[in-house]
Coordinates of N, CA, C and O in Angstrom, one line a residue:
M1 N 0.8 -1.2 0.0 CA 0.0 0.0 0.0 C 0.9 1.2 0.0 O 0.7 2.1 0.8
Q2 N 1.7 1.3 -1.0 CA 2.7 2.4 -1.0 C 2.0 3.8 -1.2 O 2.4 4.7 -0.5
M3 N 1.0 3.9 -2.1 CA 0.4 5.2 -2.3 C -0.5 5.6 -1.0 O -0.5 6.7 -0.6
I4 N -1.1 4.6 -0.5 CA -2.0 4.9 0.7 C -1.1 5.3 1.9 O -1.4 6.3 2.6
D5 N 0.1 4.7 2.0 CA 1.0 5.0 3.1 C 1.5 6.5 3.0 O 1.9 7.0 4.0
Q6 N 1.5 7.0 1.8 CA 2.0 8.4 1.6 C 1.0 9.4 2.0 O 1.3 10.6 2.1
L7 N -0.3 9.0 2.1 CA -1.3 10.0 2.5 C -1.0 10.6 3.9 O -0.7 9.8 4.8
K8 N -1.1 11.9 4.1 CA -0.7 12.5 5.3 C -1.9 12.5 6.3 O -1.7 12.4 7.5
D9 N -3.1 12.8 5.8 CA -4.3 12.9 6.7 C -4.7 11.5 7.2 O -4.9 10.6 6.4
G10 N -4.9 11.4 8.5 CA -5.2 10.1 9.1 C -6.6 9.6 8.6 O -6.7 8.4 8.4
Q11 N -7.6 10.4 8.5 CA -8.9 10.0 8.1 C -8.9 9.6 6.6 O -9.5 8.6 6.3
T12 N -8.2 10.3 5.8 CA -8.1 10.0 4.4 C -7.4 8.7 4.2 O -7.8 7.8 3.5
K13 N -6.3 8.5 5.0 CA -5.6 7.2 4.9 C -6.5 6.0 5.4 O -6.5 5.0 4.8
A14 N -7.2 6.2 6.5 CA -8.1 5.2 7.0 C -9.2 4.8 5.9 O -9.5 3.6 5.7
F15 N -9.7 5.8 5.3 CA -10.7 5.6 4.3 C -10.1 4.9 3.0 O -10.7 3.9 2.5
A16 N -8.9 5.3 2.7 CA -8.2 4.7 1.5 C -8.0 3.2 1.8 O -8.2 2.3 0.9
K17 N -7.5 2.9 3.0 CA -7.3 1.5 3.4 C -8.6 0.7 3.4 O -8.7 -0.5 2.9
H18 N -9.7 1.3 3.8 CA -11.0 0.6 3.8 C -11.4 0.4 2.3 O -11.8 -0.7 2.0
C19 N -11.2 1.3 1.4 CA -11.5 1.2 0.0 C -10.7 0.0 -0.6 O -11.2 -0.8 -1.3
F20 N -9.4 0.0 -0.3 CA -8.5 -1.0 -0.8 C -8.9 -2.4 -0.4 O -8.9 -3.3 -1.2
E21 N -9.3 -2.5 0.9 CA -9.6 -3.8 1.4 C -11.0 -4.3 1.1 O -11.3 -5.5 1.0
S22 N -11.9 -3.4 0.8 CA -13.3 -3.8 0.6 C -13.8 -3.6 -0.9 O -15.0 -4.0 -1.2
S23 N -13.0 -3.1 -1.7 CA -13.4 -2.9 -3.1 C -12.4 -3.5 -4.1 O -11.2 -3.5 -3.9
T24 N -13.0 -4.0 -5.2 CA -12.1 -4.5 -6.3 C -11.6 -3.3 -7.1 O -12.1 -2.2 -7.1
P25 N -10.5 -3.5 -7.9 CA -10.0 -2.4 -8.7 C -11.1 -1.9 -9.7 O -11.2 -0.7 -9.9
E26 N -11.9 -2.8 -10.2 CA -13.0 -2.4 -11.1 C -14.0 -1.5 -10.4 O -14.5 -0.5 -11.0
E27 N -14.3 -1.9 -9.2 CA -15.3 -1.0 -8.4 C -14.7 0.3 -8.2 O -15.4 1.4 -8.3
L28 N -13.5 0.4 -7.8 CA -12.8 1.7 -7.5 C -12.7 2.5 -8.8 O -12.9 3.7 -8.7
D29 N -12.4 1.9 -9.9 CA -12.3 2.6 -11.1 C -13.6 3.2 -11.5 O -13.7 4.4 -11.9
A30 N -14.7 2.5 -11.3 CA -16.1 3.0 -11.6 C -16.4 4.1 -10.7 O -16.9 5.1 -11.2
V31 N -16.2 4.0 -9.4 CA -16.6 5.1 -8.5 C -15.7 6.4 -8.7 O -16.2 7.5 -8.5
S32 N -14.5 6.1 -9.1 CA -13.6 7.3 -9.3 C -14.0 8.2 -10.5 O -13.7 9.3 -10.6
E33 N -14.8 7.6 -11.4 CA -15.3 8.4 -12.5 C -16.6 9.1 -12.2 O -17.0 10.0 -13.0
G34 N -17.2 8.8 -11.1 CA -18.4 9.5 -10.7 C -18.2 10.6 -9.7 O -17.1 11.1 -9.6
V35 N -19.2 11.0 -9.0 CA -19.1 12.0 -8.0 C -18.8 11.3 -6.6 O -19.2 10.2 -6.4
A36 N -18.2 12.1 -5.8 CA -17.9 11.6 -4.4 C -19.2 11.2 -3.7 O -20.2 11.9 -3.8
D37 N -19.1 10.1 -2.9 CA -20.2 9.6 -2.2 C -20.4 10.4 -0.9 O -19.6 10.4 0.0
Q38 N -21.5 11.2 -0.8 CA -21.8 12.1 0.3 C -21.9 11.3 1.6 O -21.3 11.7 2.6
A39 N -22.5 10.1 1.6 CA -22.7 9.3 2.8 C -21.3 8.9 3.3 O -21.1 8.9 4.5
Q40 N -20.4 8.5 2.4 CA -19.1 8.0 2.9 C -18.3 9.2 3.4 O -17.6 9.1 4.4
M41 N -18.4 10.4 2.8 CA -17.7 11.5 3.3 C -18.2 11.9 4.7 O -17.3 12.2 5.5
E42 N -19.5 11.9 4.9 CA -20.0 12.2 6.2 C -19.5 11.2 7.2 O -19.1 11.5 8.4
H43 N -19.6 9.9 6.9 CA -19.3 8.8 7.8 C -17.8 8.9 8.2 O -17.5 8.7 9.4
W44 N -16.9 9.2 7.2 CA -15.5 9.2 7.5 C -15.0 10.6 7.9 O -13.8 10.7 8.3
G45 N -15.8 11.6 7.8 CA -15.4 12.9 8.2 C -14.3 13.5 7.3 O -13.4 14.1 7.7
I46 N -14.5 13.3 6.0 CA -13.6 13.8 5.0 C -14.3 14.7 4.0 O -15.5 14.6 3.8
T47 N -13.5 15.4 3.3 CA -14.0 16.3 2.3 C -14.0 15.6 0.9 O -13.5 14.5 0.8
E48 N -14.6 16.3 -0.1 CA -14.7 15.7 -1.4 C -13.3 15.4 -2.0 O -13.0 14.4 -2.6
G49 N -12.4 16.4 -1.8 CA -11.0 16.2 -2.2 C -10.3 15.0 -1.6 O -9.6 14.3 -2.2
Q50 N -10.6 14.9 -0.3 CA -10.0 13.7 0.5 C -10.5 12.4 0.0 O -9.8 11.4 -0.1
W51 N -11.8 12.4 -0.3 CA -12.5 11.2 -0.8 C -11.9 10.8 -2.1 O -11.5 9.6 -2.3
E52 N -11.7 11.8 -3.0 CA -11.1 11.5 -4.3 C -9.7 11.0 -4.2 O -9.2 10.1 -4.9
E53 N -8.9 11.7 -3.3 CA -7.5 11.3 -3.1 C -7.4 9.8 -2.5 O -6.6 9.1 -3.0
A54 N -8.3 9.5 -1.6 CA -8.3 8.1 -1.0 C -8.7 7.1 -2.1 O -8.0 6.0 -2.1
V55 N -9.7 7.3 -2.9 CA -10.1 6.4 -3.9 C -9.0 6.2 -4.9 O -8.6 5.1 -5.3
A56 N -8.3 7.3 -5.3 CA -7.2 7.2 -6.3 C -6.1 6.5 -5.7 O -5.4 5.7 -6.4
A57 N -5.7 6.7 -4.5 CA -4.6 6.0 -3.8 C -4.9 4.5 -3.7 O -4.0 3.6 -4.0
A58 N -6.1 4.1 -3.3 CA -6.5 2.7 -3.2 C -6.4 2.0 -4.6 O -5.9 0.9 -4.7
L59 N -6.9 2.7 -5.6 CA -6.9 2.2 -7.0 C -5.5 2.0 -7.5 O -5.1 1.0 -8.0
A60 N -4.6 3.0 -7.2 CA -3.2 2.9 -7.6 C -2.5 1.8 -6.9 O -1.7 1.0 -7.6
D61 N -2.8 1.5 -5.7 CA -2.2 0.4 -5.0 C -2.7 -0.9 -5.5 O -1.9 -1.9 -5.5
H62 N -3.9 -1.0 -5.8 CA -4.4 -2.3 -6.4 C -3.7 -2.5 -7.7 O -3.3 -3.7 -8.0
K63 N -3.6 -1.5 -8.6 CA -2.9 -1.7 -9.9 C -1.4 -2.0 -9.7 O -0.9 -2.9 -10.4
A64 N -0.8 -1.4 -8.7 CA 0.6 -1.7 -8.4 C 0.8 -3.2 -8.0 O 1.8 -3.9 -8.3
Q65 N -0.2 -3.6 -7.2 CA -0.1 -5.0 -6.7 C -0.3 -6.0 -7.8 O 0.2 -7.1 -7.7
A66 N -1.1 -5.6 -8.8 CA -1.4 -6.5 -9.9 C -0.1 -6.7 -10.8 O 0.0 -7.7 -11.5
N67 N 0.8 -5.8 -10.8 CA 2.0 -5.9 -11.7 C 3.1 -6.6 -11.1 O 3.3 -6.9 -10.0

């Protein structure tokens, strides 16, 4: 989880780890193309930018793991 480990904000990092562990790369790719999930942002206490950053980091780590 190289990309996730580089995240500085604790909540963003925790959400990114959750995304990595609970979603497939295909699922993350699909949600990254849409709008940020309001319910997830409220639950995790993160902003839209943090949500996007976390999803991108989780997806990048999945892709790195596949190579």
